[in-house]
Coordinates of C-alpha atoms and ligand atoms in Angstrom, one line a residue:
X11 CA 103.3 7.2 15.6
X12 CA 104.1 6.9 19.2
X13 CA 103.2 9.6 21.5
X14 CA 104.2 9.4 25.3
X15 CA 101.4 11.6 27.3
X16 CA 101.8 12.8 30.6
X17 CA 98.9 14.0 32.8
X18 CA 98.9 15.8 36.5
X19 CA 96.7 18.1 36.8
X20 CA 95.2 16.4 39.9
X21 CA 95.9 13.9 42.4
X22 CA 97.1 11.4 39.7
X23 CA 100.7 11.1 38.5
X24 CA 99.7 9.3 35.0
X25 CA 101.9 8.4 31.9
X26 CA 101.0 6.7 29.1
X27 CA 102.4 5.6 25.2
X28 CA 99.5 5.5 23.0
X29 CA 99.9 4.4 18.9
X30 CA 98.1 6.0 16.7
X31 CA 95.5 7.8 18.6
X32 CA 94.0 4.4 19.7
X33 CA 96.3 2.0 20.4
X34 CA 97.3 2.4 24.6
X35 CA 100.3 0.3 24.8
X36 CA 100.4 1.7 28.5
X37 CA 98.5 3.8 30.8
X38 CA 100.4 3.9 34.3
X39 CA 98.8 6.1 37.2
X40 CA 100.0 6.7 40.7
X41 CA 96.8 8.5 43.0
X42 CA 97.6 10.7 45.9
X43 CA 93.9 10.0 46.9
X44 CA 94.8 8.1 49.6
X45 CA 96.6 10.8 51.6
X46 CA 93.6 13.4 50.6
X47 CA 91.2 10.7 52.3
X48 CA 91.1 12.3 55.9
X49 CA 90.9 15.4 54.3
X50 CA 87.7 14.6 52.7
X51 CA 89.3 16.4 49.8
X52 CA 92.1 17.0 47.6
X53 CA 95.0 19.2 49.3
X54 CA 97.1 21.0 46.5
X55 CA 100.0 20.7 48.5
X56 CA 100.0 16.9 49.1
X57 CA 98.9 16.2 45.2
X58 CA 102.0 18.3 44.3
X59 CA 104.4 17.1 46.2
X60 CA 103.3 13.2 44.9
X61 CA 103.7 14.5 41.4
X62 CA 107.5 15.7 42.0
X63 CA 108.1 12.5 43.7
X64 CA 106.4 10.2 41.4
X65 CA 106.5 11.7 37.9
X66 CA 109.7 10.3 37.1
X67 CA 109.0 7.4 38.2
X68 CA 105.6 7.4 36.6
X69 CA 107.2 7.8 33.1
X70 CA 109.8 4.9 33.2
X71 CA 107.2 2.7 33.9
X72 CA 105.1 3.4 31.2
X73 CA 107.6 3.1 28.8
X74 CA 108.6 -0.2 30.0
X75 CA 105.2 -1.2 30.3
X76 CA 105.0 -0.3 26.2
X77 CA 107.9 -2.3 25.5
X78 CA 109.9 1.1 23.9
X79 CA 112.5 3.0 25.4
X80 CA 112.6 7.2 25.2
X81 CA 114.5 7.2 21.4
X82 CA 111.2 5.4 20.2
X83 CA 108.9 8.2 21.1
X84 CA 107.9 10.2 18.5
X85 CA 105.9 13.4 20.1
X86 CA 105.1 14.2 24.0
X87 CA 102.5 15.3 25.0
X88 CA 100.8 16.8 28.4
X89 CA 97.8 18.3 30.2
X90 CA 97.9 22.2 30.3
X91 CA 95.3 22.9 32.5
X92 CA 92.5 23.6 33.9
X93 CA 93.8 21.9 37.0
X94 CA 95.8 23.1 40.0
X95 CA 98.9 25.3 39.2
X96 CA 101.5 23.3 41.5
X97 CA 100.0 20.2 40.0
X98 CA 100.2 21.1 36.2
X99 CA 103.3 22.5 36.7
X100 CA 104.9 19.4 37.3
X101 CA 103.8 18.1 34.3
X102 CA 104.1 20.5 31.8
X103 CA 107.4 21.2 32.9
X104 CA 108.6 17.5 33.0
X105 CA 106.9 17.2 29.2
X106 CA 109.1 20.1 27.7
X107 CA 112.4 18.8 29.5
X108 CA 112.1 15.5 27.6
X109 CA 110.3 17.4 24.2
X110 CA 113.4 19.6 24.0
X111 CA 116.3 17.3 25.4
X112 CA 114.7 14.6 22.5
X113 CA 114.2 17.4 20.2
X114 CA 111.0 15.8 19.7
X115 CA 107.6 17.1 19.3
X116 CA 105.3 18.4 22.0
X117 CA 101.4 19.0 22.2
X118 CA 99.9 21.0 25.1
X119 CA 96.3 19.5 25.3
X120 CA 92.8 21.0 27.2
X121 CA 92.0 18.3 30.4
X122 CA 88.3 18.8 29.2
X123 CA 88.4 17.7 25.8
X124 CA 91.1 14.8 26.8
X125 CA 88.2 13.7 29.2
X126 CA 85.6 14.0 26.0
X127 CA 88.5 12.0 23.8
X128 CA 88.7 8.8 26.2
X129 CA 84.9 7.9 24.8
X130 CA 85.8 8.4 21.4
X131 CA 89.4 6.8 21.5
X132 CA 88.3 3.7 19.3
X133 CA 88.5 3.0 15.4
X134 CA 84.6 3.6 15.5
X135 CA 85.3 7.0 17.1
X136 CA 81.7 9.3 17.1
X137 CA 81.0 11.4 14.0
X138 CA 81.4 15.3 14.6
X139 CA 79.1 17.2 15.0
X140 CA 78.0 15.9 18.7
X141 CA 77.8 16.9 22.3
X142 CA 80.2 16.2 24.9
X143 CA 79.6 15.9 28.2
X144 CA 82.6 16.4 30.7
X145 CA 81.4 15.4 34.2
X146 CA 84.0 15.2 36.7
X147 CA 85.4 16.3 40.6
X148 CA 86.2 19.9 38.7
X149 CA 83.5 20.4 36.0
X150 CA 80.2 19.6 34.6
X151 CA 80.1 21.2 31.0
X152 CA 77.9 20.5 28.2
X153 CA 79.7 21.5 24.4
X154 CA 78.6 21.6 20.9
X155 CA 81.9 19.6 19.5
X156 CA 82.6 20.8 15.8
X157 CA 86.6 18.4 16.0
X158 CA 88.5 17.7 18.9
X159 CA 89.5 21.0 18.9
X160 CA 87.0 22.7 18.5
X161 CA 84.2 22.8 21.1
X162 CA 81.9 25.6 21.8
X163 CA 80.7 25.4 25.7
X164 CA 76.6 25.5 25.9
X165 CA 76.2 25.0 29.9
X166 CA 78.5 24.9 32.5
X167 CA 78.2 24.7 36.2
X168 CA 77.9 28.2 38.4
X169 CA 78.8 26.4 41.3
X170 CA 80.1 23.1 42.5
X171 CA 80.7 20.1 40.1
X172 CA 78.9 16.6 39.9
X173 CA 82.0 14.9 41.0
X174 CA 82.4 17.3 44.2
X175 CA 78.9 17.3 44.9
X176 CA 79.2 13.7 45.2
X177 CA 82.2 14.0 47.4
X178 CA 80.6 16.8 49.8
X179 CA 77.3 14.5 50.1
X180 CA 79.5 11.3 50.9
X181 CA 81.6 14.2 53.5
X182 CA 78.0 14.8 54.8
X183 CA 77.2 11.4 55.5
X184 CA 80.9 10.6 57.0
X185 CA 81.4 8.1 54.6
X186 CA 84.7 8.8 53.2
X187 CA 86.5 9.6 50.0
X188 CA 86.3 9.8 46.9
X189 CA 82.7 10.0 47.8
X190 CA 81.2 8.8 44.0
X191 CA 82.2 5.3 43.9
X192 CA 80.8 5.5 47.5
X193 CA 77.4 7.1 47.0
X194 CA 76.8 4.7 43.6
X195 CA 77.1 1.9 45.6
X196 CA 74.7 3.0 48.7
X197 CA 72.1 4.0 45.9
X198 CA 72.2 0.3 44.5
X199 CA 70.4 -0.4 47.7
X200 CA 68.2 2.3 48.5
X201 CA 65.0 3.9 47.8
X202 CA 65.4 6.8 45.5
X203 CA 62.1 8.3 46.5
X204 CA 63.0 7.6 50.4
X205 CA 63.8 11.7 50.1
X206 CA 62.9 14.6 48.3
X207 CA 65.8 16.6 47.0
X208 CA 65.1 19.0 44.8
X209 CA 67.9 20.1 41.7
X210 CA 67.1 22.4 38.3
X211 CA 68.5 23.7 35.5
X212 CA 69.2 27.4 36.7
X213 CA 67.1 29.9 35.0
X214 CA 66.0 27.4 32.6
X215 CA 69.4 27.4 30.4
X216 CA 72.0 24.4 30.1
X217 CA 73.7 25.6 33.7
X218 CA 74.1 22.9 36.4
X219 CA 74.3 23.9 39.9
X220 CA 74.8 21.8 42.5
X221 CA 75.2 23.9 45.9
X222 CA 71.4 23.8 46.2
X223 CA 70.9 19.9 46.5
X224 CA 74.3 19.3 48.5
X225 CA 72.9 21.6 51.0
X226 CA 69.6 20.2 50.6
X227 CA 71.4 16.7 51.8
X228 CA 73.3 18.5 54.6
X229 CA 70.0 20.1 56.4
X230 CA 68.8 16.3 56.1
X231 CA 70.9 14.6 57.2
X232 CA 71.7 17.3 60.4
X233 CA 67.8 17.5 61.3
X234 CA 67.6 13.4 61.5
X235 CA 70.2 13.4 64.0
X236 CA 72.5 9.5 63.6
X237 CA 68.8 8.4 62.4
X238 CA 69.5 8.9 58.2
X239 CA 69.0 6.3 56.1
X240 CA 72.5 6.2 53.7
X241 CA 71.4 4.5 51.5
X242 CA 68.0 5.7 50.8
X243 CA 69.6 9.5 50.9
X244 CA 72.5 8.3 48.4
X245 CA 69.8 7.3 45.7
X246 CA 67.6 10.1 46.5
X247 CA 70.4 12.4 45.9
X248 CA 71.8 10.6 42.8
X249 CA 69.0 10.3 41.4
X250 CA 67.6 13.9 41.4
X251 CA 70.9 15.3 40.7
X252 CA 71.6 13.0 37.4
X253 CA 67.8 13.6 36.6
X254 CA 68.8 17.5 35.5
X255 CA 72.2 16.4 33.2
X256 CA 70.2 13.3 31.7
X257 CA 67.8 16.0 31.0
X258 CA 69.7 18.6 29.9
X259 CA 72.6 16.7 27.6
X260 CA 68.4 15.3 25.9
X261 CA 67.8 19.4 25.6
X262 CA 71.5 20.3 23.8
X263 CA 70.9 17.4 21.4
X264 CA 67.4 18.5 20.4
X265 CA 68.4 22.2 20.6
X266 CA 71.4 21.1 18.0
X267 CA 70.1 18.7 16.0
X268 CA 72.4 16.2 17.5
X269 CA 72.0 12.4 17.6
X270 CA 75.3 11.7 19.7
X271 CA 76.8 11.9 23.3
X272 CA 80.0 12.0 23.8
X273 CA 80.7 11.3 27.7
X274 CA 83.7 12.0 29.9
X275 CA 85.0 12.3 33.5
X276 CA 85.4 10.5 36.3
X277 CA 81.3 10.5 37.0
X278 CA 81.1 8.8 33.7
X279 CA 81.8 5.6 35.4
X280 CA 78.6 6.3 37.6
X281 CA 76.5 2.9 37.2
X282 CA 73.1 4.6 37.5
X283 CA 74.1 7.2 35.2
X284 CA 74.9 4.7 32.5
X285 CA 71.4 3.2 33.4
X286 CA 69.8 6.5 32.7
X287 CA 71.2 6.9 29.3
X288 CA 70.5 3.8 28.2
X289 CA 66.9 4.2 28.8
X290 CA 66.0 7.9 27.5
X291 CA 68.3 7.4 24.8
X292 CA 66.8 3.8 23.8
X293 CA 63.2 5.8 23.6
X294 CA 64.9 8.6 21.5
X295 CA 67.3 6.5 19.3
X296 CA 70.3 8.5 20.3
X297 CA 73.4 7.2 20.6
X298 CA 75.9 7.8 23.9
X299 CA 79.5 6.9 23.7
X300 CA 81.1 6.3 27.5
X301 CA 84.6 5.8 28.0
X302 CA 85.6 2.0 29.1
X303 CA 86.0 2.0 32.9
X304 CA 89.8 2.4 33.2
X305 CA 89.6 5.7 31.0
X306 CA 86.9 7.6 33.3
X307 CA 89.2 9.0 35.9
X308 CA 92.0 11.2 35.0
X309 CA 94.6 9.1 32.6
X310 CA 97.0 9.7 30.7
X311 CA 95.6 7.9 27.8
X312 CA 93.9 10.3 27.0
X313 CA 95.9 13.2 26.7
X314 CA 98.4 11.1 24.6
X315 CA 95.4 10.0 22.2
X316 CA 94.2 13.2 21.4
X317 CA 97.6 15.2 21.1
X318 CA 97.5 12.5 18.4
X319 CA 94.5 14.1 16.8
X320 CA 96.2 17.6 16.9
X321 CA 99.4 16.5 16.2
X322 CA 97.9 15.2 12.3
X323 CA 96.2 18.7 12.1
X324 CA 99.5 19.9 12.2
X325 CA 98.8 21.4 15.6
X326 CA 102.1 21.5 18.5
X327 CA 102.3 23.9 20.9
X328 CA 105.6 26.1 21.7
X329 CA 107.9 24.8 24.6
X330 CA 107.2 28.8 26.1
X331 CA 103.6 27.8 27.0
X332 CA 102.7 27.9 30.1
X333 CA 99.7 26.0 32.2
X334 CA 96.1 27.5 31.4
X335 CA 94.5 27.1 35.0
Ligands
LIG430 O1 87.7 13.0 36.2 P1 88.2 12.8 37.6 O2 89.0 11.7 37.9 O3 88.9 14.1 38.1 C1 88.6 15.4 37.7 O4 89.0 15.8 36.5 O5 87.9 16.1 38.5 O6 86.8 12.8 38.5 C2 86.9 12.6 39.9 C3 85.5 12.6 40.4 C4 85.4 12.6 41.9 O7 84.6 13.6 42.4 C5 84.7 11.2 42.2 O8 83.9 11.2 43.4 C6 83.9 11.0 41.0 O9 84.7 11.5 39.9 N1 83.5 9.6 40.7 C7 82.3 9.1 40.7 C8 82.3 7.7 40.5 N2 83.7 7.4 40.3 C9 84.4 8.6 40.5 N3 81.1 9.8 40.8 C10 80.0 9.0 40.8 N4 80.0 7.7 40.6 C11 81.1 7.0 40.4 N5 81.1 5.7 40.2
LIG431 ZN1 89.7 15.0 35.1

């Protein structure tokens, strides 16, 4: 079964025809990121307005890319939210134009539990029950994951994301954006003691927050004057801040009697945070599925593969839905 997926609920335009659930015969994506840079963040405006420009454009591609033409596609799917409304719209809107001039199928699918399906897109796909762990620019939740549609959310964050946190220290440090990729690098060559940070669980539940630390890093980096080290504040920062989701995705297992990870979200492709896994999880015999590289940041991929899963439950969604911000 063919299923074309279509994903904008950010700053990429993404299309992809995925077989099966598994197979990704394409994954195309056009990022606005570039025009966000001097912004130090994304502008809903700017994302939109690459989506209408792009989506078309987007879709074609991917098609091509799969070898198949429209009449070959057997379901579409796309990303209903949470994202930004201009952004999804786009989208969603694009997805039930082709759904109903096809008279084909067409599978409204969660962003979060897409992000939590790109780890577990293989033919040795994780047994349910585990936990997934979305970590991206928009959200750091931990779930108890009963099927791919069914996910019960244990800790959330009350504040700002990993992913932004990430972005706002790199903003701090006026080193650009997206500030993740950045930061990891840094921290390869710095001293993760160099500075103490401090970031906890709040009020000793699965929350994240991440206000605290980023302006922790900002009062730092503001009393040193152009004298900070970068890369010693980088893995000081990292390293505290993936300290507290290292610990707590350890806490949901144990509280759950869960033996599996399931990780997702554009911080997934974090090299230190891969590095922390290994090692607690190696000591603890648990086992952590990441997504490959190419399926960390927002994809389409994703969204095709598990409207896949839904689809074979029997689950489509009615072309009056509207996006779920
Ligand atoms: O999943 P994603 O593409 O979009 C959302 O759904 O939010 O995640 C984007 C976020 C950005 O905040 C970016 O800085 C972060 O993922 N990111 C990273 C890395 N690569 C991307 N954060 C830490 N380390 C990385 N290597
Ligand atoms: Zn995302």
């Amino acid at each position: 079964m063919l299923i074309l997926g279509i994903e904008t609920s950010c700053d990429e335009t993404a299309a992809s025809v995925v077989k099966d659930g598994v197979d990704i015969l394409s994954s195309v994506i056009s990022s606005s990121v570039r025009q966000h840079r001097r912004f130090g963040g994304v502008i809903p405006e700017i994302a939109t307005r690459h989506h209408v420009e792009n989506i078309d454009r987007v879709i074609e591609r991917s098609l091509r890319d799969a070898g198949v033409t429209m009449r070959d596609i057997n379901a579409v799917a796309v990303t209903q939210g949470p994202g930004l409304v201009g952004a999804l719209v786009t989208g969603i809107s694009c997805a039930k134009a082709i759904a109903c001039g096809l008279g084909i199928g067409f599978i409204a699918v969660d962003h979060l539990k897409a992000h939590v399906y790109s780890a577990a897109m293989r033919e040795d796909a994780p047994q349910f029950p585990f936990i997934g762990l979305v970590i991206s620019g928009g959200h750091t939740r931990l779930s108890l994951v009963e099927d791919f549609d069914r996910f019960t959310t244990l800790g959330d964050t009350l504040d700002d994301a990993i992913g932004e946190a990430y972005d706002k220290v790199a903003k701090i440090m006026g080193m650009g954006y997206p500030g993740g990729p950045i930061i990891d690098n840094l921290a390869k060559k710095g001293n993760p003691k160099a500075v103490k940070f401090t970031c906890r669980p709040v009020n000793n539940s699965l929350d994240f927050s991440f206000s605290g630390i980023k302006t922790g890093v900002l009062y730092y980096v503001t009393s040193q004057g152009a004298k900070f080290n970068a890369r010693d504040v980088a893995a000081s920062f990292q390293e505290e801040a993936l300290k507290v989701i290292v610990k707590s995705s350890l806490r949901a297992m144990k509280e759950h009697n869960i033996d599996t990870l399931v990780i997702g979200g554009g911080v997934s492709a974090n090299s230190r945070f891969r590095e922390m896994i290994r090692e607690s999880f190696s000591l603890e015999k648990f086992k952590a599925y990441f997504p490959p590289l190419a399926l960390c940041s927002d994809n389409a991929a994703m969204v095709a593969g598990l409207a896949y899963r839904m689809y074979k439950k029997g689950i489509t969604s009615s072309l009056d839905v509207s996006v779920a911000v």
